[in-house]
XYZ file of C-alpha atoms in Angstrom:
650
model
C -69.459 -3.040 -45.418
C -67.798 -1.826 -48.352
C -65.304 0.903 -49.022
C -64.644 1.504 -45.441
C -61.073 2.374 -45.775
C -62.358 4.987 -48.032
C -64.934 6.240 -46.064
C -62.468 5.916 -42.844
C -60.099 8.237 -44.710
C -62.598 11.114 -46.118
C -64.291 10.734 -42.151
C -60.950 11.341 -40.744
C -59.885 14.368 -42.630
C -63.407 16.068 -42.970
C -63.579 15.579 -39.002
C -66.903 13.968 -38.846
C -67.975 12.162 -35.808
C -69.448 8.456 -35.327
C -73.188 9.182 -36.172
C -72.231 11.380 -39.602
C -69.228 8.582 -40.579
C -72.346 5.647 -40.362
C -74.271 8.210 -43.018
C -71.448 8.501 -45.170
C -70.462 4.589 -45.266
C -74.133 3.891 -45.924
C -73.832 6.131 -49.213
C -70.943 3.826 -49.736
C -72.851 0.588 -48.936
C -75.029 1.120 -51.757
C -72.616 2.519 -54.428
C -72.731 0.952 -57.750
C -69.265 1.016 -59.212
C -69.346 1.638 -63.017
C -65.862 1.905 -64.095
C -62.373 0.574 -63.339
C -61.536 1.461 -66.995
C -59.778 4.850 -67.130
C -56.493 4.862 -66.697
C -54.218 7.865 -64.678
C -52.461 8.430 -67.773
C -52.482 7.471 -71.023
C -51.395 3.710 -72.075
C -51.047 2.488 -68.188
C -52.182 -0.477 -67.819
C -52.223 -0.562 -63.916
C -53.418 2.170 -61.342
C -56.734 2.325 -62.965
C -59.130 4.700 -61.548
C -61.900 3.609 -59.129
C -65.151 5.728 -59.934
C -68.995 4.867 -57.968
C -72.472 6.247 -58.488
C -73.485 7.099 -55.162
C -77.093 8.091 -53.603
C -78.614 7.281 -56.928
C -76.459 9.575 -59.221
C -76.867 12.231 -56.746
C -72.985 12.296 -56.491
C -69.941 10.506 -58.431
C -66.850 9.218 -56.506
C -63.329 8.829 -58.056
C -60.213 7.734 -56.281
C -57.412 8.780 -59.193
C -54.128 10.884 -59.369
C -54.296 14.493 -59.950
C -52.249 16.117 -62.816
C -51.740 19.653 -62.524
C -54.036 22.183 -64.876
C -52.624 25.301 -65.685
C -55.735 26.177 -68.388
C -57.142 29.612 -67.704
C -54.133 31.022 -65.989
C -52.761 34.378 -67.393
C -49.806 33.044 -67.944
C -50.423 29.826 -68.571
C -48.425 30.004 -72.339
C -45.019 30.870 -69.632
C -45.600 27.973 -67.017
C -47.374 25.137 -69.288
C -45.907 25.946 -72.639
C -46.681 22.133 -74.128
C -50.360 21.673 -73.144
C -51.561 24.889 -71.618
C -54.739 26.535 -72.912
C -55.438 30.169 -72.364
C -59.184 29.128 -71.802
C -61.113 26.936 -69.747
C -64.457 24.908 -70.686
C -66.647 27.034 -67.673
C -66.617 30.327 -68.332
C -68.398 33.364 -65.647
C -69.035 36.649 -67.499
C -66.950 35.737 -70.373
C -63.907 35.348 -68.486
C -61.881 31.532 -68.357
C -61.408 30.199 -64.755
C -57.944 31.115 -63.480
C -56.197 27.980 -62.384
C -53.745 29.708 -60.167
C -56.406 31.713 -57.941
C -59.615 29.002 -58.285
C -59.666 25.597 -56.917
C -61.405 23.564 -60.103
C -61.025 19.728 -61.114
C -61.329 18.163 -64.836
C -63.705 15.534 -66.226
C -63.277 13.754 -69.601
C -64.983 15.022 -72.219
C -66.713 11.783 -73.093
C -67.934 10.628 -69.686
C -71.463 10.965 -70.000
C -71.535 9.106 -73.443
C -70.025 6.205 -71.809
C -71.809 6.089 -68.547
C -74.620 7.997 -68.844
C -74.089 10.266 -66.112
C -71.710 12.789 -65.518
C -71.340 16.242 -63.686
C -72.119 19.629 -65.101
C -69.724 22.318 -65.777
C -70.447 24.155 -62.400
C -71.122 21.790 -60.220
C -68.953 21.661 -56.892
C -67.032 19.156 -55.213
C -64.773 18.153 -52.210
C -61.361 16.620 -53.099
C -59.515 15.130 -50.685
C -55.771 14.011 -50.101
C -53.617 12.658 -47.008
C -55.595 14.475 -44.253
C -56.447 17.929 -46.443
C -59.273 18.698 -48.185
C -60.547 21.384 -50.551
C -63.870 22.427 -51.759
C -63.751 22.675 -56.199
C -65.664 23.203 -58.895
C -65.964 21.465 -62.473
C -64.745 24.336 -64.599
C -62.736 21.883 -67.504
C -62.977 18.772 -69.672
C -59.823 16.463 -70.596
C -59.087 14.183 -73.145
C -61.456 11.556 -73.193
C -58.806 8.791 -71.894
C -57.726 10.594 -68.920
C -59.068 11.383 -65.376
C -57.514 12.803 -62.133
C -56.488 16.299 -62.843
C -57.070 19.949 -61.203
C -56.026 23.357 -60.908
C -52.956 24.409 -59.795
C -54.779 26.232 -56.717
C -56.554 22.976 -55.892
C -52.886 20.915 -55.641
C -51.711 23.399 -53.632
C -54.853 23.498 -51.195
C -54.157 19.368 -51.021
C -50.627 20.130 -49.925
C -49.029 19.411 -53.444
C -46.497 21.775 -54.825
C -46.671 21.845 -58.609
C -43.953 24.345 -59.530
C -40.237 23.930 -60.409
C -37.378 25.573 -58.101
C -38.118 29.218 -58.979
C -42.187 28.970 -59.633
C -42.071 29.097 -63.210
C -42.972 25.554 -64.684
C -45.964 23.423 -63.647
C -43.388 20.107 -63.193
C -45.460 18.134 -61.282
C -49.001 17.555 -59.623
C -50.171 14.597 -57.158
C -49.715 10.687 -57.036
C -52.377 8.016 -56.924
C -54.708 7.955 -53.736
C -56.750 11.508 -54.319
C -60.395 11.229 -53.276
C -62.885 13.280 -55.834
C -66.570 13.650 -54.247
C -68.439 15.109 -56.589
C -72.335 16.534 -56.153
C -73.827 15.763 -59.476
C -76.492 18.758 -60.797
C -75.294 21.362 -58.009
C -74.839 24.037 -60.373
C -78.687 24.681 -60.200
C -77.974 26.573 -56.927
C -75.707 28.780 -58.680
C -72.028 29.234 -59.751
C -70.182 30.782 -56.491
C -67.443 33.663 -58.723
C -64.267 33.227 -56.252
C -62.414 30.283 -53.807
C -64.291 31.102 -50.996
C -67.588 31.153 -52.635
C -66.782 27.326 -53.857
C -65.395 26.688 -50.320
C -68.785 27.356 -48.486
C -70.832 25.904 -51.900
C -69.350 22.427 -51.080
C -69.758 22.580 -47.355
C -73.785 22.826 -48.498
C -73.680 20.545 -51.401
C -71.988 18.098 -48.761
C -74.703 18.526 -46.218
C -77.756 18.250 -48.877
C -76.110 15.034 -49.646
C -75.369 13.312 -46.228
C -77.382 15.656 -43.911
C -74.610 16.948 -42.186
C -71.410 19.448 -42.777
C -67.873 18.219 -42.458
C -65.459 20.548 -39.991
C -63.760 23.295 -41.522
C -60.453 22.731 -42.915
C -57.223 24.365 -41.619
C -57.151 27.788 -43.284
C -54.496 29.869 -45.614
C -54.439 32.982 -43.589
C -54.330 33.239 -39.784
C -57.316 33.509 -37.799
C -56.922 36.987 -36.058
C -56.485 36.066 -32.640
C -53.999 34.097 -30.227
C -54.426 30.561 -28.940
C -52.930 29.574 -25.553
C -53.561 27.306 -22.638
C -57.188 26.910 -21.875
C -58.382 27.582 -25.436
C -60.653 24.827 -27.264
C -61.989 24.494 -30.468
C -61.205 23.407 -33.995
C -58.589 26.071 -34.666
C -57.289 24.042 -31.536
C -57.140 20.985 -33.453
C -55.861 22.484 -36.513
C -52.743 23.105 -34.707
C -52.556 20.012 -32.924
C -52.675 18.291 -36.261
C -50.278 20.172 -37.755
C -47.925 19.891 -34.445
C -48.220 15.892 -34.925
C -47.192 16.131 -38.518
C -43.857 17.383 -37.235
C -43.245 14.562 -34.794
C -45.062 15.611 -31.699
C -47.423 12.969 -30.248
C -50.394 14.734 -29.071
C -54.164 13.823 -28.719
C -56.212 16.194 -31.371
C -59.272 16.507 -29.089
C -59.121 20.516 -29.768
C -58.000 21.487 -26.287
C -55.222 23.354 -25.694
C -53.805 21.611 -22.581
C -50.621 21.143 -20.760
C -49.567 18.842 -23.662
C -50.122 21.035 -26.222
C -48.574 23.799 -24.550
C -45.347 22.203 -23.998
C -45.276 20.940 -27.381
C -45.508 24.538 -28.796
C -42.817 25.616 -26.784
C -40.569 22.721 -27.826
C -41.898 24.101 -31.459
C -41.039 27.673 -30.446
C -37.843 26.439 -28.989
C -36.487 24.397 -32.262
C -37.195 27.362 -34.191
C -35.699 29.794 -32.188
C -38.823 32.183 -32.174
C -40.254 33.852 -29.317
C -40.972 30.922 -26.451
C -44.267 32.161 -25.098
C -46.296 28.277 -25.417
C -48.803 30.687 -27.850
C -49.824 30.235 -31.078
C -49.934 33.721 -32.341
C -48.920 35.259 -35.823
C -45.250 34.485 -35.145
C -45.658 30.993 -34.255
C -48.375 30.304 -36.836
C -46.450 31.445 -39.925
C -43.571 29.419 -38.548
C -46.334 26.312 -38.154
C -48.172 26.815 -41.612
C -45.613 28.757 -43.700
C -45.644 31.846 -45.395
C -48.456 33.834 -46.773
C -50.611 32.678 -43.686
C -50.601 35.694 -41.357
C -52.236 38.715 -41.209
C -50.897 40.544 -38.136
C -53.266 40.343 -34.814
C -52.203 43.762 -33.354
C -51.226 47.264 -34.321
C -47.918 47.355 -31.623
C -44.918 45.582 -32.705
C -43.498 43.006 -30.293
C -39.863 44.263 -28.842
C -36.896 42.644 -29.330
C -35.967 40.317 -26.265
C -34.090 37.508 -25.123
C -35.744 34.095 -23.413
C -33.894 33.009 -20.043
C -36.080 30.962 -18.651
C -36.815 30.992 -14.700
C -38.161 27.723 -12.820
C -39.892 30.268 -10.464
C -43.585 30.239 -11.852
C -46.835 28.676 -11.181
C -48.192 26.789 -14.714
C -51.712 28.226 -14.966
C -54.422 28.201 -17.061
C -55.780 30.557 -18.985
C -56.496 33.666 -17.003
C -57.821 37.001 -17.535
C -54.954 39.329 -17.485
C -55.412 43.082 -15.989
C -52.588 44.749 -14.520
C -48.727 45.385 -15.478
C -46.980 45.989 -12.284
C -43.585 47.646 -12.355
C -40.888 46.764 -10.091
C -36.895 47.669 -9.565
C -34.209 45.270 -8.971
C -32.511 47.527 -6.292
C -29.129 47.321 -8.828
C -27.724 48.326 -11.973
C -26.852 44.903 -12.630
C -28.788 43.407 -15.169
C -26.988 40.002 -15.373
C -26.855 40.134 -11.633
C -30.654 40.927 -11.474
C -31.997 37.888 -13.775
C -29.604 35.488 -12.195
C -31.371 36.330 -9.230
C -34.654 35.682 -10.049
C -33.907 32.556 -12.099
C -32.094 31.212 -8.840
C -34.427 28.347 -7.561
C -34.004 29.394 -4.070
C -34.741 32.425 -4.490
C -38.862 32.116 -4.638
C -39.139 34.977 -6.878
C -39.053 35.963 -10.304
C -40.725 38.419 -12.996
C -42.125 38.088 -16.375
C -39.225 40.336 -17.905
C -36.403 42.416 -16.778
C -34.978 45.664 -18.241
C -31.387 46.498 -18.375
C -30.364 50.469 -18.278
C -28.696 49.563 -21.668
C -32.856 48.660 -23.042
C -32.177 45.118 -23.374
C -35.135 43.107 -22.266
C -34.995 39.577 -21.232
C -38.200 37.242 -20.756
C -38.124 35.256 -17.666
C -41.600 33.718 -17.421
C -44.318 32.855 -19.975
C -47.062 35.779 -20.048
C -49.842 33.253 -19.523
C -48.082 31.600 -16.725
C -47.935 33.052 -12.805
C -44.839 35.137 -12.223
C -44.027 35.509 -8.325
C -43.596 38.958 -8.312
C -46.216 40.888 -6.302
C -47.663 39.636 -2.878
C -51.017 39.132 -3.136
C -51.102 40.168 -6.449
C -50.023 37.656 -9.476
C -52.796 35.901 -10.381
C -53.761 38.668 -12.728
C -50.743 40.720 -13.603
C -47.923 40.866 -15.422
C -44.494 41.617 -13.899
C -41.831 44.037 -15.185
C -38.609 44.462 -13.274
C -36.484 48.005 -14.257
C -32.683 47.587 -13.578
C -31.928 50.624 -11.091
C -30.412 51.212 -7.346
C -32.156 53.649 -5.010
C -32.448 56.896 -6.293
C -32.031 56.094 -9.461
C -33.878 57.325 -12.555
C -34.660 55.604 -16.069
C -32.072 55.590 -18.841
C -33.597 57.475 -21.547
C -33.430 54.201 -23.639
C -34.747 51.952 -20.908
C -38.023 53.921 -20.522
C -38.502 53.980 -24.329
C -37.938 49.911 -24.328
C -40.401 49.637 -21.054
C -42.953 51.761 -23.179
C -42.623 49.900 -26.089
C -42.998 46.836 -24.125
C -45.601 48.323 -21.737
C -47.458 49.312 -25.104
C -47.254 45.839 -26.394
C -48.684 43.776 -23.528
C -51.733 46.181 -23.525
C -52.514 45.667 -26.997
C -51.681 41.857 -27.326
C -53.543 41.008 -24.221
C -56.540 43.523 -24.558
C -55.447 45.325 -21.043
C -56.672 48.658 -19.972
C -53.805 51.406 -19.791
C -54.912 52.203 -16.010
C -53.841 49.248 -15.084
C -50.453 50.245 -15.229
C -49.257 50.307 -11.861
C -46.284 49.972 -9.396
C -45.522 47.240 -6.544
C -46.200 49.293 -3.758
C -49.232 50.401 -5.126
C -51.257 47.359 -5.569
C -53.406 45.986 -2.456
C -51.477 44.636 0.403
C -48.192 45.834 -0.393
C -48.612 49.943 0.209
C -45.837 49.472 3.491
C -44.360 46.223 2.655
C -41.888 47.839 -0.301
C -40.546 50.711 -1.185
C -40.858 49.272 -4.698
C -40.417 50.614 -7.748
C -37.821 53.223 -5.585
C -37.990 56.587 -7.155
C -38.680 55.828 -10.275
C -42.216 56.291 -9.632
C -43.548 58.418 -6.569
C -46.808 57.525 -7.354
C -49.968 55.360 -9.258
C -51.097 58.790 -10.790
C -47.109 59.832 -11.916
C -47.014 56.223 -13.524
C -50.734 56.959 -15.233
C -49.132 60.350 -16.690
C -46.060 58.215 -17.938
C -48.524 55.976 -19.872
C -50.138 58.765 -21.305
C -47.365 60.540 -22.378
C -45.293 57.511 -23.579
C -47.110 54.271 -24.169
C -50.659 55.408 -25.539
C -48.999 57.365 -28.785
C -47.496 54.026 -29.632
C -50.975 52.154 -29.416
C -52.203 52.741 -32.987
C -55.788 52.011 -32.485
C -59.108 53.744 -34.459
C -61.717 54.587 -31.343
C -65.037 56.198 -32.342
C -65.661 58.832 -29.493
C -68.205 57.516 -27.025
C -70.766 60.318 -27.645
C -71.112 59.175 -31.429
C -71.771 55.488 -30.374
C -75.779 55.332 -31.494
C -75.637 51.546 -30.268
C -75.977 52.357 -26.623
C -79.759 53.966 -27.853
C -80.744 50.931 -28.593
C -81.684 48.911 -25.491
C -80.761 45.337 -26.596
C -77.212 46.271 -27.692
C -76.571 48.755 -24.682
C -75.201 46.471 -22.135
C -73.163 43.858 -24.810
C -69.658 43.706 -24.182
C -66.954 43.817 -27.501
C -65.665 40.423 -26.241
C -64.726 39.345 -29.704
C -63.702 43.186 -31.226
C -62.005 42.740 -34.138
C -58.345 43.606 -34.850
C -57.860 46.811 -37.009
C -56.363 44.239 -40.015
C -59.174 42.051 -39.412
C -61.684 45.532 -39.639
C -60.415 46.618 -42.493
C -60.352 43.507 -44.402
C -63.996 42.312 -43.840
C -65.052 45.871 -44.608
C -63.628 45.978 -48.127
C -65.084 42.757 -48.149
C -68.369 44.119 -47.720
C -67.997 47.031 -50.387
C -67.030 45.099 -52.998
C -69.670 42.120 -52.002
C -71.919 45.147 -52.158
C -70.662 46.353 -55.686
C -71.736 42.575 -57.296
C -74.850 42.054 -57.699
C -74.005 37.852 -58.502
C -71.669 37.645 -55.477
C -74.173 39.691 -53.144
C -77.507 37.601 -54.584
C -75.620 34.210 -53.889
C -74.993 35.328 -50.493
C -78.549 36.038 -50.131
C -79.625 32.498 -51.554
C -77.303 30.834 -49.208
C -79.360 32.731 -46.562
C -82.891 31.219 -48.055
C -82.309 27.643 -47.304
C -83.744 26.283 -45.281
C -86.141 28.889 -44.103
C -86.314 29.376 -40.478
C -86.665 31.605 -37.708
C -89.054 34.812 -37.374
C -87.201 37.528 -40.169
C -86.078 36.014 -43.500
C -84.266 39.552 -43.618
C -82.214 38.956 -40.716
C -81.416 35.253 -42.350
C -80.011 36.710 -45.191
C -78.096 39.776 -43.786
C -76.507 36.637 -41.285
C -75.545 34.811 -44.565
C -74.160 38.162 -46.324
C -71.978 38.719 -43.230
C -71.094 35.024 -43.183
C -70.026 35.138 -46.714
C -68.044 38.420 -46.306
C -66.133 37.174 -43.673
C -65.057 34.052 -45.567
C -63.842 35.828 -48.641
C -61.682 38.439 -46.334
C -60.275 34.987 -44.363
C -61.763 35.912 -40.712
C -62.998 32.648 -40.440
C -63.998 33.262 -36.609
C -66.388 36.129 -37.528
C -67.944 34.237 -40.611
C -68.672 31.098 -38.318
C -70.425 33.586 -35.896
C -72.795 34.021 -38.558
C -73.524 30.644 -39.978
C -76.978 30.692 -40.799
C -77.047 27.098 -38.951
C -76.039 28.847 -35.609
C -79.922 29.380 -34.246
C -78.550 30.354 -30.886
C -76.429 33.233 -30.239
C -76.137 34.797 -26.774
C -79.440 33.433 -25.864
C -80.890 35.372 -29.105
C -81.335 34.218 -33.032
C -79.667 35.152 -35.593
C -83.208 34.830 -37.795
C -84.351 37.748 -35.821
C -83.196 41.711 -36.821
C -82.002 42.228 -33.080
C -79.923 38.612 -32.769
C -77.478 40.061 -35.618
C -77.150 43.183 -34.162
C -76.077 41.798 -30.794
C -73.680 39.752 -32.412
C -72.119 42.885 -34.627
C -71.931 44.500 -31.202
C -69.852 41.742 -29.777
C -67.245 41.985 -32.615
C -67.032 45.765 -31.983
C -69.279 47.280 -34.539
C -70.755 50.639 -34.115
C -73.956 51.788 -34.775
C -74.301 55.685 -36.369
C -77.956 57.196 -36.565
C -78.294 58.437 -40.180
C -79.433 61.791 -39.272
C -76.023 62.594 -37.704
C -74.156 60.689 -40.187
C -73.829 59.563 -43.713
C -74.104 56.083 -44.432
C -71.248 54.225 -46.225
C -71.896 51.446 -49.206
C -71.506 48.244 -47.698
C -72.969 49.159 -44.264
C -76.023 47.003 -42.280
C -78.674 49.460 -42.015
C -81.637 49.407 -40.097
C -85.699 50.339 -40.989
C -87.089 53.123 -38.802
C -90.142 51.296 -37.552
C -89.653 49.598 -34.466
C -91.723 46.733 -32.927
C -92.358 45.346 -29.530
C -90.127 42.319 -28.427
C -89.991 40.984 -25.031
C -91.095 44.075 -23.589
C -88.980 46.417 -25.648
C -89.813 48.676 -28.572
C -86.503 49.348 -29.709
C -86.149 46.629 -32.085
C -85.831 46.950 -35.945
C -88.591 46.105 -38.518
C -86.160 45.121 -41.750
C -82.171 45.192 -41.807
C -80.073 44.939 -45.177
C -77.249 46.111 -47.123
C -77.026 50.022 -47.699
C -76.029 50.418 -51.380
C -76.578 54.486 -51.800
C -77.406 57.053 -48.805
C -80.247 59.417 -50.563
C -80.000 61.862 -47.697
C -82.544 62.558 -44.707
C -85.991 61.959 -45.215
C -85.627 60.079 -48.675
C -85.697 56.133 -49.213
C -81.985 55.033 -49.800
C -81.416 52.204 -52.304
C -80.696 48.905 -50.350
C -80.238 45.296 -51.228
C -81.741 42.614 -49.090
C -83.663 39.288 -49.672
C -86.375 40.914 -51.436
C -83.538 41.866 -54.295
C -80.100 43.598 -55.139
C -80.875 47.121 -55.531
C -84.424 48.662 -55.014
C -86.166 51.459 -52.997
C -87.290 50.363 -49.599
C -90.422 51.797 -48.461
C -89.192 52.571 -45.083
C -86.701 55.099 -43.999
C -83.534 54.418 -42.686
C -82.701 54.863 -38.834
C -79.332 53.867 -38.248
C -76.453 51.597 -39.785
C -74.045 49.487 -38.122
C -70.154 49.476 -39.204
C -67.411 47.517 -38.513
C -64.895 49.115 -35.765
C -62.365 52.112 -37.302
C -64.558 51.982 -40.247
C -66.172 56.081 -39.962
C -68.772 57.505 -41.415
C -68.485 61.422 -42.726
C -70.994 63.555 -40.693
C -73.664 65.775 -42.403
């Protein structure tokens, strides 16, 4: 076998399984070495670039370094005054490609003349360096003698830092050892207009060459959900890989088990951030750097100190349904904390709140504290410092409300789950806890309504407007993947922008047309439009759910209109009837005609993107697999919108 070290590094970085690595090895076994002549830099006699022709010229492989090309940046004259150019060889709509925003690579001007084969401006590729990868586009040509150059964005995507200390000048690139895998003549399928489009198309072109698709690489932004013990998947593997880079010894198997949790706790302890064993927004930001986090919740976590108690049970991921309030029977905060941390006491709680409003966390929320007989398995315990007959102090009540609001929002719990110790099953006659603080469950619920709910800022649609309940196939679908408020807003902005740009929309549609499978091409292309918008918004779990290769979703198909609707409902989208509400540009519309499927008659005959609502009884302007802007012969029945995005009533 030839070039096995190259194949090993590419396969490891792209997360290829054994059979996929074998296919890649076959390509390199048949590779034709066409040059070892090109130097990394002018005048160098050593360290020549390796250039291979793969699959009979369908792809090129280059191993070189990567100098930084600032061309196309709006501030190129300042950051690269010695050689930067305002333009790039490739332009889109008359504009150069911005080096700071778009990952692109550079090829010598005489490459085709010398070797009879060359990528075309607009072709895509995948670049790899030290366990990092990035899709890229061929956007600029360089000197005849030089190979190994990439944009500022590409260098940064591969882990390089091209800047000086105050980010005012480009001073460096990446050392030799960068792998360029370039897909020749891939431009024929269209040129993506932004980075997310480039990443999607590079994956598609890799699949066309090899027959499989690489695993997604670590994302630039927080994926919109926390990761905890019991979770599995690619994001967990990315977390494990990053922890290993920092010196932790983990198997990168994508399983968030006890060892991964212990490593996360150790990392949190070393960085003096909240210690809970969960990779949420704060831990993700600390792991992967500034600019990577979109806040997941609308409620800020209150300040607290960490006072670990040994009295807990290490548990796998568990559903949290209740917050149980207790009182310590003493005003002494330090004494109460000490007792709950005493191994001989055999009791604990997750949190303790002092009379002055100080909060101590004793047990990680994901673990089971020993605070309530028969009810520890699905609950969070909060001890309130108070003696018999006491009421809460003003600041104590304020901090309790902030903590309860945060827990409800963070762990997606019902406010009705807030209760007191003696109001839980099996404890009605065992204790008087929480003493005089709350005399009944109803009193606690009144306190929650008055003090907790106003803190939780959620954009909820009134139940009577949930038109999806009229659709049999979505009536009982749970919104278990409901988008956060921040993610919903970002996704909606991406959908509107996509619906406003013919080239961008048509590119997403073309992505959905290959391969052709399933019963409804409109459903396939709508899935692709949703996937493309999710990638542009950086909401990768949403994009993955609409990947056109995922045929089975909730026992149905994304190649059928009702399959797309079911998946939208899972992400918390709401369905509005056009007779009651005006459709917004970018919403997902359904044709009024319905047909019978599996014994039901509520499935739409067509699904599409609405560009303009032209009123009741009129044909809307839409975009679908049939074209970007046209009237459809049928009238719209209703439309879907992300959670928190509200249309106007007619």
